[in-house]
C-alpha atoms as a printed R data frame, in Angstrom:
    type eleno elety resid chain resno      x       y       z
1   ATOM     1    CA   UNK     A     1 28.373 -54.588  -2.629
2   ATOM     2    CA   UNK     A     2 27.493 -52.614   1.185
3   ATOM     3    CA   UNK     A     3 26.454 -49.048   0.452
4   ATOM     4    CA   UNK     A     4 26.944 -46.862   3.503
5   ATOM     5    CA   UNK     A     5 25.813 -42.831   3.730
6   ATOM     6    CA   UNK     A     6 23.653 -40.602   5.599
7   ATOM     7    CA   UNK     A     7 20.596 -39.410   4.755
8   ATOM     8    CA   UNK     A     8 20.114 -35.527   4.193
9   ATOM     9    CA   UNK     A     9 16.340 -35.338   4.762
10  ATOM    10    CA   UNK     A    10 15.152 -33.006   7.416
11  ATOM    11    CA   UNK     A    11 11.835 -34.328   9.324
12  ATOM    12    CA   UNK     A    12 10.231 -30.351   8.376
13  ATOM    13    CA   UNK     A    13 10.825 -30.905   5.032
14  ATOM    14    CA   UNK     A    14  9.138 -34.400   4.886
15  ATOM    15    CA   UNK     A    15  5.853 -32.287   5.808
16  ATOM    16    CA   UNK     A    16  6.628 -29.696   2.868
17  ATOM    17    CA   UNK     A    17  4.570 -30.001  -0.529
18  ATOM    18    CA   UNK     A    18  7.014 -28.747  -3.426
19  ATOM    19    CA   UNK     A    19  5.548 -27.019  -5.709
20  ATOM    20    CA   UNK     A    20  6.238 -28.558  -9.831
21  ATOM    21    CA   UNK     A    21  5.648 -26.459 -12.984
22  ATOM    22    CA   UNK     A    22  5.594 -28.337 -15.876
23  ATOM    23    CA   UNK     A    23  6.866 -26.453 -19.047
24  ATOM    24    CA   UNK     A    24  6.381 -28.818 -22.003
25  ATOM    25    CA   UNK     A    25  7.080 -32.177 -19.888
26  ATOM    26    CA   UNK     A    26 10.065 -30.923 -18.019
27  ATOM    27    CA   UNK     A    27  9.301 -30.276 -14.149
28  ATOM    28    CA   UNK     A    28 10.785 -27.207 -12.884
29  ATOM    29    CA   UNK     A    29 10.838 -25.498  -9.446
30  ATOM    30    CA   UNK     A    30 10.771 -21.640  -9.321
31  ATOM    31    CA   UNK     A    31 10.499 -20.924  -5.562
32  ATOM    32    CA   UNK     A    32 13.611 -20.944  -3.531
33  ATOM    33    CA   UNK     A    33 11.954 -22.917  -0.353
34  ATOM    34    CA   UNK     A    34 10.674 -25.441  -3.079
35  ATOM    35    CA   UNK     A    35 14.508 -25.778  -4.289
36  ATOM    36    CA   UNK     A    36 15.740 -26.092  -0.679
37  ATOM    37    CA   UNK     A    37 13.197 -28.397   0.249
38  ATOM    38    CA   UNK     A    38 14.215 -30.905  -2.389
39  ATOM    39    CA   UNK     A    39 18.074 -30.426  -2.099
40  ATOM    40    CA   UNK     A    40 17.206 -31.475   1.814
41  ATOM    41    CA   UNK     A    41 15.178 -34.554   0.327
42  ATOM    42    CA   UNK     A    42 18.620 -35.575  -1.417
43  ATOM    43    CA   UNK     A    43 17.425 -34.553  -5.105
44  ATOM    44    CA   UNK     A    44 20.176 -32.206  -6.775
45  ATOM    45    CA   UNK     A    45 18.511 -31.445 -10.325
46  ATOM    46    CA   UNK     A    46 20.157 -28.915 -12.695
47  ATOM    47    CA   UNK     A    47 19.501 -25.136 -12.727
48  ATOM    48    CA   UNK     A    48 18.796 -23.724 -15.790
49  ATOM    49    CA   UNK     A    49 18.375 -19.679 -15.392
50  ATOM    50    CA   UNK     A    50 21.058 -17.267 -16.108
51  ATOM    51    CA   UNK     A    51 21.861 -14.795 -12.753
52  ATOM    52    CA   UNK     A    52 20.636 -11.371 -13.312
53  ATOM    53    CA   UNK     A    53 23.292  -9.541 -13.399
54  ATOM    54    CA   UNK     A    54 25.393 -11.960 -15.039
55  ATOM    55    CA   UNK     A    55 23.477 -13.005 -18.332
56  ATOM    56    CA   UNK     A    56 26.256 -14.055 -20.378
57  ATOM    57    CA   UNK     A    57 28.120 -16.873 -18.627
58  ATOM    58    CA   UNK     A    58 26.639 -20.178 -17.884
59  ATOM    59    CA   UNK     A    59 29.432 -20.959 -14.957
60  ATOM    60    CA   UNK     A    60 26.816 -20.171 -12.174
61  ATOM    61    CA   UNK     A    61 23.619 -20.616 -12.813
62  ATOM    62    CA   UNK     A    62 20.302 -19.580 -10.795
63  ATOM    63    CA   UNK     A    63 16.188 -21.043 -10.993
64  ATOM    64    CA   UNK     A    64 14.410 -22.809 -12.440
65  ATOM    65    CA   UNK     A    65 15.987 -26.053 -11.232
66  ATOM    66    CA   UNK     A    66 15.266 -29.286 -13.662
67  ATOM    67    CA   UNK     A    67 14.353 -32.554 -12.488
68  ATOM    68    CA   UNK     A    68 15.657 -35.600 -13.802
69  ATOM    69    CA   UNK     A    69 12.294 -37.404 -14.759
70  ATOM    70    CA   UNK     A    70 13.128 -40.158 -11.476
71  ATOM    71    CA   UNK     A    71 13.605 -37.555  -8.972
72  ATOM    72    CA   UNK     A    72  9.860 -36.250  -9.902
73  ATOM    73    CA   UNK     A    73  8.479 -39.437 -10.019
74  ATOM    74    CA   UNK     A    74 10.127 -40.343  -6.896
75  ATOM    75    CA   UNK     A    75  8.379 -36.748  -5.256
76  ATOM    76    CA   UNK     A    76  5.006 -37.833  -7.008
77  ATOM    77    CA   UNK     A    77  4.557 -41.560  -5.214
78  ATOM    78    CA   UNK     A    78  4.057 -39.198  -2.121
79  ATOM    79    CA   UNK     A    79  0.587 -37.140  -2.273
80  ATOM    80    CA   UNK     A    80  2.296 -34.638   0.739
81  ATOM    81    CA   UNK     A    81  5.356 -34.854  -1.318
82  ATOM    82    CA   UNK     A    82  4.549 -32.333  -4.851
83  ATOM    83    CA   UNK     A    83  1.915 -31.057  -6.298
84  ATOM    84    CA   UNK     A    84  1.813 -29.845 -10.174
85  ATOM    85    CA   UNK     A    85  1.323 -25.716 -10.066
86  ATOM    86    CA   UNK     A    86 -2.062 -24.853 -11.151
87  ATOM    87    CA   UNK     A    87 -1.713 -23.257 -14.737
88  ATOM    88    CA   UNK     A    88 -2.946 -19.789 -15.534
89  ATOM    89    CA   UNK     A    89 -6.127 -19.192 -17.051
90  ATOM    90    CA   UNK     A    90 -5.333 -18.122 -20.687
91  ATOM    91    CA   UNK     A    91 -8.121 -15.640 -21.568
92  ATOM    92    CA   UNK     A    92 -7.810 -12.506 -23.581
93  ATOM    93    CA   UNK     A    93 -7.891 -10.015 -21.070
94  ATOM    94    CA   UNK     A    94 -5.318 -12.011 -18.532
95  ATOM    95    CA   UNK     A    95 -2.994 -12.691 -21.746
96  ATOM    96    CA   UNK     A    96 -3.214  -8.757 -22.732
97  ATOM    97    CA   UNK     A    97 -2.443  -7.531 -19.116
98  ATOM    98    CA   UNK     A    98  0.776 -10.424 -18.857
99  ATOM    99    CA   UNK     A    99  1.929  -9.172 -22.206
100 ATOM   100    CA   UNK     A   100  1.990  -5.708 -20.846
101 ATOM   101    CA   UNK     A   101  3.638  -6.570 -17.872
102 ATOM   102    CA   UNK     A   102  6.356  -8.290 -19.638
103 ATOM   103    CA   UNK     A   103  6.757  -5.238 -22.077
104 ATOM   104    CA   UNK     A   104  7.270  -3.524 -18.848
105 ATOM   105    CA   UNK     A   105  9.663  -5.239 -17.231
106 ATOM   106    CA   UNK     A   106 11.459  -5.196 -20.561
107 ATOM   107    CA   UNK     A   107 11.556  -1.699 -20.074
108 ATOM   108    CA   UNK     A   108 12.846  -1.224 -16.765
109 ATOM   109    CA   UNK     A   109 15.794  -3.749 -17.306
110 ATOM   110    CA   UNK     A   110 16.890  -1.512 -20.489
111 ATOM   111    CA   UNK     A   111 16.683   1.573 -18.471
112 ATOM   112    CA   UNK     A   112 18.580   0.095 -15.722
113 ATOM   113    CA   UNK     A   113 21.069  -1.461 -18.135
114 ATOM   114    CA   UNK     A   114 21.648   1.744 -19.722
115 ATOM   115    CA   UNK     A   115 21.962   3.406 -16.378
116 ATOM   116    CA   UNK     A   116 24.861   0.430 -15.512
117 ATOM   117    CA   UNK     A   117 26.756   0.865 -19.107
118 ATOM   118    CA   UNK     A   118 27.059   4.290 -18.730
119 ATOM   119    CA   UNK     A   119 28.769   4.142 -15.644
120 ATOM   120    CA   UNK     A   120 31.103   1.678 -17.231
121 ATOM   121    CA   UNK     A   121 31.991   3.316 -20.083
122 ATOM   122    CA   UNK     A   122 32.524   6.631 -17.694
123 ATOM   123    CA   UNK     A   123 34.596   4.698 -15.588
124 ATOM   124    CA   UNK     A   124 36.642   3.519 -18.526
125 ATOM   125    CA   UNK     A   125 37.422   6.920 -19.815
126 ATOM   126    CA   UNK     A   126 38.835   7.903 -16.052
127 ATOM   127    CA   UNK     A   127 41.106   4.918 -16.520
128 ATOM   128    CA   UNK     A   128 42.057   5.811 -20.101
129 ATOM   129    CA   UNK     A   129 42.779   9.604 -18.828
130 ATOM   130    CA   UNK     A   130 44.359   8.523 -15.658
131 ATOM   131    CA   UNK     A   131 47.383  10.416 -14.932
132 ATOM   132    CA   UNK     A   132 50.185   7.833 -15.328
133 ATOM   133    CA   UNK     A   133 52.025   9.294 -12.297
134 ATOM   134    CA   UNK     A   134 49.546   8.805  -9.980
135 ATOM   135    CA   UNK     A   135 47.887   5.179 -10.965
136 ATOM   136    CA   UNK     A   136 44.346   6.500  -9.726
137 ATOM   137    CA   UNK     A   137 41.644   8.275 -11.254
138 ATOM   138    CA   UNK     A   138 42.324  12.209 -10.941
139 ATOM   139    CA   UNK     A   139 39.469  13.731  -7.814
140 ATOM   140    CA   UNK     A   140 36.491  15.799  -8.837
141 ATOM   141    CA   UNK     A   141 38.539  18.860  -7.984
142 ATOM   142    CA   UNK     A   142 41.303  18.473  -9.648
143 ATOM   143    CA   UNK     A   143 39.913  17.038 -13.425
144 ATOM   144    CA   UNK     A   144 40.616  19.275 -16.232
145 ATOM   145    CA   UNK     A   145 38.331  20.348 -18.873
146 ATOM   146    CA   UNK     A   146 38.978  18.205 -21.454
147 ATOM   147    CA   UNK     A   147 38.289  15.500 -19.400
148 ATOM   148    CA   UNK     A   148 35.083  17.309 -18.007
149 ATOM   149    CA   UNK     A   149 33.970  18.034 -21.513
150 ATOM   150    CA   UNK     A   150 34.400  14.438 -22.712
151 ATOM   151    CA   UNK     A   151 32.220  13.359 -19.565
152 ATOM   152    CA   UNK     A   152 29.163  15.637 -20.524
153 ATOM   153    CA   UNK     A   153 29.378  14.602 -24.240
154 ATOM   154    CA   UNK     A   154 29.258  11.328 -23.398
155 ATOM   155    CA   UNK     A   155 26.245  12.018 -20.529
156 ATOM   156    CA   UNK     A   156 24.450  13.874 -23.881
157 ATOM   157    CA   UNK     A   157 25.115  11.342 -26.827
158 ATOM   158    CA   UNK     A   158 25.671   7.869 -25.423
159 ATOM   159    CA   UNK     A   159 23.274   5.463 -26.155
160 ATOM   160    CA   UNK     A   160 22.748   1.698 -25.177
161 ATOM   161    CA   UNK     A   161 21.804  -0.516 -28.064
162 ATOM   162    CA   UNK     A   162 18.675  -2.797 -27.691
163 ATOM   163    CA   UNK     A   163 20.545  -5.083 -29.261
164 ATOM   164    CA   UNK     A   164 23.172  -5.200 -26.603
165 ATOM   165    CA   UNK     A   165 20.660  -5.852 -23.275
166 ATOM   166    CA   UNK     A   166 21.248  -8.834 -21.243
167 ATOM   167    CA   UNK     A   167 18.212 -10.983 -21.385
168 ATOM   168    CA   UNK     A   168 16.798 -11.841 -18.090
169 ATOM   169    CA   UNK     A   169 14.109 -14.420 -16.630
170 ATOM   170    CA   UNK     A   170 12.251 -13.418 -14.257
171 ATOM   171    CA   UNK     A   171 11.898 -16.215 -11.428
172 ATOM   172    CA   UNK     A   172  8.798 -14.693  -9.303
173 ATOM   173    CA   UNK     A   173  6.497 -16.230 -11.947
174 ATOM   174    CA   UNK     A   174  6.435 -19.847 -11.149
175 ATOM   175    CA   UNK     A   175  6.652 -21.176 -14.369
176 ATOM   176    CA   UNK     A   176  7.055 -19.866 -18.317
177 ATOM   177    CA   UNK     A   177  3.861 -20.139 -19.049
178 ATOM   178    CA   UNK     A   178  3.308 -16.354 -19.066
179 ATOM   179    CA   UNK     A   179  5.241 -15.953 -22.114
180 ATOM   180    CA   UNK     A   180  3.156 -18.240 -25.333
181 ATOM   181    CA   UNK     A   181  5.900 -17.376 -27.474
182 ATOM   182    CA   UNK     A   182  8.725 -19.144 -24.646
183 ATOM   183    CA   UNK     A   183  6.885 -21.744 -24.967
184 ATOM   184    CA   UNK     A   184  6.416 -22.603 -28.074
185 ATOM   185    CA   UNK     A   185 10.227 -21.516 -28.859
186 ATOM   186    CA   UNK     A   186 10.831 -24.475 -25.478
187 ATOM   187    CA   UNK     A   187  8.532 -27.099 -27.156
188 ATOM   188    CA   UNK     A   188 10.452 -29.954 -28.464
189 ATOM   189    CA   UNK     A   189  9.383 -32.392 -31.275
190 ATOM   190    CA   UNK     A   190  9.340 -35.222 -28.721
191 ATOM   191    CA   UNK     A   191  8.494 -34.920 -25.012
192 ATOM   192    CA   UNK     A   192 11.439 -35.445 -22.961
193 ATOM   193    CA   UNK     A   193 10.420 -38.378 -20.977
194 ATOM   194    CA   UNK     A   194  9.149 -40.012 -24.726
195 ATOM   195    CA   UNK     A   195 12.464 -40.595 -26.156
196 ATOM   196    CA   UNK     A   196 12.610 -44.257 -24.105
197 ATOM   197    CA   UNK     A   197 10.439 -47.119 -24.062
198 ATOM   198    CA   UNK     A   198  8.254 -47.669 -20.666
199 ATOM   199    CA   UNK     A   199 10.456 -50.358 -19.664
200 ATOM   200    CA   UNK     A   200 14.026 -48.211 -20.081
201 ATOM   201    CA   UNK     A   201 12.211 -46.112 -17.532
202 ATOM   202    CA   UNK     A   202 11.067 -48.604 -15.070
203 ATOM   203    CA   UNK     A   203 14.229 -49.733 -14.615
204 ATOM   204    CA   UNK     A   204 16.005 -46.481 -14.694
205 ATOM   205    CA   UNK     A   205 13.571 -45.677 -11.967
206 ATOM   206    CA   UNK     A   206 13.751 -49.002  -9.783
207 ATOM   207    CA   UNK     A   207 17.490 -47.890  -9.594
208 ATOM   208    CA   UNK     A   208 17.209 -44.312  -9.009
209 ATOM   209    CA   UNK     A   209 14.674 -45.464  -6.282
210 ATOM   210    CA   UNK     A   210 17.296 -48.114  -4.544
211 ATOM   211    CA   UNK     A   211 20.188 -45.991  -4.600
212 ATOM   212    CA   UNK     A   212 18.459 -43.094  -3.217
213 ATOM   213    CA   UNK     A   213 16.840 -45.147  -0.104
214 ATOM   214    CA   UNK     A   214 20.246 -46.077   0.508
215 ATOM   215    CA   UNK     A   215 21.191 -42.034   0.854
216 ATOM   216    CA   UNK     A   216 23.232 -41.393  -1.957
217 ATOM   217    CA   UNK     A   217 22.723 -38.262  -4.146
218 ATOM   218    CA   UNK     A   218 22.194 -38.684  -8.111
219 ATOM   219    CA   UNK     A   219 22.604 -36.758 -10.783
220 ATOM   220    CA   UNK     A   220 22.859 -37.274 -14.757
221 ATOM   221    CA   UNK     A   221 25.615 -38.788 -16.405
222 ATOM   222    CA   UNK     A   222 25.157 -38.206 -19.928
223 ATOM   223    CA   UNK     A   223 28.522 -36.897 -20.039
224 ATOM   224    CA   UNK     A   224 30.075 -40.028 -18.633
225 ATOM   225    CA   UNK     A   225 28.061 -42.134 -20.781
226 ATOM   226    CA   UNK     A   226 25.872 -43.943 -17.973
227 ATOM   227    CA   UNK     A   227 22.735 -42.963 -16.686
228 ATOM   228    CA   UNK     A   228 23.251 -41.353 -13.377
229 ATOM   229    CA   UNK     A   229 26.594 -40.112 -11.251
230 ATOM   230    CA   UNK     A   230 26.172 -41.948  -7.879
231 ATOM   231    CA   UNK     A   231 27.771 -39.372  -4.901
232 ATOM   232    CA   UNK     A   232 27.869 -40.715  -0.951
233 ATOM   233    CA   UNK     A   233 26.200 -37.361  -0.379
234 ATOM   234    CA   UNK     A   234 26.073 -33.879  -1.430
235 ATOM   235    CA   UNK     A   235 27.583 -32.990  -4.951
236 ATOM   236    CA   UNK     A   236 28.947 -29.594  -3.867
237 ATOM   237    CA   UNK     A   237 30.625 -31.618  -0.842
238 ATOM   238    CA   UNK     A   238 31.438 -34.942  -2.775
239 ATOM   239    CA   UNK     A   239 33.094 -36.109  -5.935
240 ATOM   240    CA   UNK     A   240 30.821 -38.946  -7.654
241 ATOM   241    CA   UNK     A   241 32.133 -42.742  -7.151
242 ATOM   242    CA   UNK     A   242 30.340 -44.702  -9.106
243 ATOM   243    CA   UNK     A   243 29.015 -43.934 -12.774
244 ATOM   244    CA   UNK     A   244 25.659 -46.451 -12.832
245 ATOM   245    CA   UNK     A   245 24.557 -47.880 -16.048
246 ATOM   246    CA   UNK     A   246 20.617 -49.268 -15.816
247 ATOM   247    CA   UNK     A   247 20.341 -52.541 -17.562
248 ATOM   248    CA   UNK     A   248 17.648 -54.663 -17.285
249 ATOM   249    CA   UNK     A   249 17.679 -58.308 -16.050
250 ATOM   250    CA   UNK     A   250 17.872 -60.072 -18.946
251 ATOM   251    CA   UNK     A   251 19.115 -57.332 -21.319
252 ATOM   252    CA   UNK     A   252 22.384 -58.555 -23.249
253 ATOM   253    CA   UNK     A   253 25.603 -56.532 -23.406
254 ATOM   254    CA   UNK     A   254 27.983 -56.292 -25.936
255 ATOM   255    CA   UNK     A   255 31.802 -57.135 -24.687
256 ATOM   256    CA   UNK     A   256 32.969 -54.175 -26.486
257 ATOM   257    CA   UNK     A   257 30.623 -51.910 -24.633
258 ATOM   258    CA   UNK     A   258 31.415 -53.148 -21.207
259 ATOM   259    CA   UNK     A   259 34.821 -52.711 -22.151
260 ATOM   260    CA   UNK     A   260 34.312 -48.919 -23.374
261 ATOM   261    CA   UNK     A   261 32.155 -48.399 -20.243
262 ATOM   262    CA   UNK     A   262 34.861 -49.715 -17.951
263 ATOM   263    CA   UNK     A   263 37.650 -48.146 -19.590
264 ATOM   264    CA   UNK     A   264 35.592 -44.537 -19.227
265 ATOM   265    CA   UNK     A   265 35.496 -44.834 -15.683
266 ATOM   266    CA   UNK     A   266 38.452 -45.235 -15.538
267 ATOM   267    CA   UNK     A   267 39.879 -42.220 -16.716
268 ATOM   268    CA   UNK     A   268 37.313 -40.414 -14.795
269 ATOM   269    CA   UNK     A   269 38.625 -42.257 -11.862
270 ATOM   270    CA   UNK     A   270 34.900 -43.688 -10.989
271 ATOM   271    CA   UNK     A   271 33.581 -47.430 -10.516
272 ATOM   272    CA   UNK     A   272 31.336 -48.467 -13.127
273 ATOM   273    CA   UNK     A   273 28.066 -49.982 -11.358
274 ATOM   274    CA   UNK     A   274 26.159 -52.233 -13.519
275 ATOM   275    CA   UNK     A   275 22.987 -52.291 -12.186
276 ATOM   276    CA   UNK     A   276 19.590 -54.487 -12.676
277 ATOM   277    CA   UNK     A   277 16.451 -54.528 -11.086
278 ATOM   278    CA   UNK     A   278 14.630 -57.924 -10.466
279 ATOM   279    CA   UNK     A   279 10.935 -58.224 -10.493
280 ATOM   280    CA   UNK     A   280 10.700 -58.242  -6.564
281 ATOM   281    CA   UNK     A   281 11.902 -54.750  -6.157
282 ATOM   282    CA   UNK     A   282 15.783 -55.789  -5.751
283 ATOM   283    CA   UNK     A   283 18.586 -54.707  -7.494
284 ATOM   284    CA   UNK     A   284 21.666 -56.380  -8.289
285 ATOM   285    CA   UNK     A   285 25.210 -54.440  -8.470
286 ATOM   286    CA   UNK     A   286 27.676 -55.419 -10.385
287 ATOM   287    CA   UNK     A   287 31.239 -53.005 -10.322
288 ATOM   288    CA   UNK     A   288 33.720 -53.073 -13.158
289 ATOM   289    CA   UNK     A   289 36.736 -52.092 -13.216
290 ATOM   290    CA   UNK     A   290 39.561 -51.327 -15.489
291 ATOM   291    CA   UNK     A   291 42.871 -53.477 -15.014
292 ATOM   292    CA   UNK     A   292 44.528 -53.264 -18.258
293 ATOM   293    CA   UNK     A   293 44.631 -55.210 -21.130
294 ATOM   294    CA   UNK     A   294 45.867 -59.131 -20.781
């Protein structure tokens, strides 16, 4: 098969060091220029944070950004390329005064969440009193008193639960390490990159590595049941081609999988790229594709 795209890479960004905090044994990147610098390099990740003021949706998400465990290898065979993030010292003193900060912080976000729910709940009280008539909320000089009187009461005796505040992370740390308890709550049984043998990684990486030098953009495709969506460049421009499945060399393959595999793609509408690196470095493509049953 010919593979044809551009590269994305920007010759100021090839100079940049990106920054890699390591929470558990999953690399993230906090700072914005470090996510920009790797998005530029072709490596698309997955954000994990929640936005600030929208907590409770997971439709748009903000920092940290996750690396698949190839795109930071790939970053590491450079020395100029990433760097890990030196972690913070963990004495008493430093511990007591992060503790307090976060207790802080804590407290400002309920204060300002308050401050935000009680315009809400005044603003839905002008709607509920709204003059039918009109279709808009009554002006200052013209509200009654009942409507006056229910806006002071509520002023006086509302009150935002604790329960009810939006939990936010706070991105100008680089890294969770701050918080013991995150951590520990984060910590899996396994480490992530454990949960495959050395060689399922090898050749996971050999193909991550060949596809990439060739300028296409990767991502995961656990939901497509291959390793990694293949796009000709970037995702938020591109719809994915080709779902690749890492195999090595000499690995057999059931006929029933190959079948399931090819009969995924297409419903997805994506070419199923077998794909096995050789001991020299080179890796051989094979496409499938679905044509029915005979």
């Amino acid at each position: 098969m010919r593979f044809e795209s551009s590269r994305m890479e920007r010759p100021e960004d090839s100079a940049r060091v990106v920054g890699v905090s390591v929470c558990d044994s999953a690399p993230l990147l906090w700072r914005v220029e470090d996510l920009r610098s790797v998005r530029r390099r072709g490596l698309v990740g997955a954000l994990l944070g929640s936005l600030p003021r929208s907590p409770r949706q997971n439709c748009r998400m903000g920092r940290p950004l996750l690396l698949l465990p190839e795109e930071e290898r790939l970053l590491g065979e450079s020395r100029t390329a990433a760097a890990a993030l030196p972690a913070p010292r963990q004495d008493g003193a430093q511990l007591e005064l992060r503790v307090r900060r976060h207790e802080e912080e804590q407290q400002r976000s309920f204060e300002e969440q308050s401050v935000l729910a009680l315009e809400d709940r005044k603003s839905s009280l002008l709607c509920a009193m709204t003059s039918p008539d009109t279709g808009s909320p009554p002006e200052a000089g013209a509200m009654d008193e009942s409507l006056q009187r229910r806006l002071e009461d509520l002023d006086r005796s509302f009150v935002f639960p604790r329960s009810a505040l939006g939990v936010q992370l706070s991105t100008a740390r680089a890294g969770l390490s701050y918080c013991p308890e995150a951590r520990a709550f984060l910590q899996a049984e396994w480490p992530i990159r454990g949960g495959q043998n050395g060689l399922s990684r090898d050749t996971k990486y050999q193909v991550f590595r060949d596809l990439r030098g060739r300028g296409f953009c990767l991502t995961s495709a656990g939901k497509f049941g291959g390793d990694f969506l293949v796009y000709p460049g970037d995702p938020l421009r591109f719809h994915a081609h080709f779902i690749a499945v890492c195999l090595a060399a000499d690995e057999a393959v059931g006929l029933l999988d190959v079948l399931a595999v090819a009969r995924l793609g297409s419903n997805v509408k994506k070419t199923v790229l077998l794909c096995s690196p050789a001991e020299d470095g080179a890796v051989t493509y094979t496409s499938l594709q679905w044509s029915g049953m005979v």
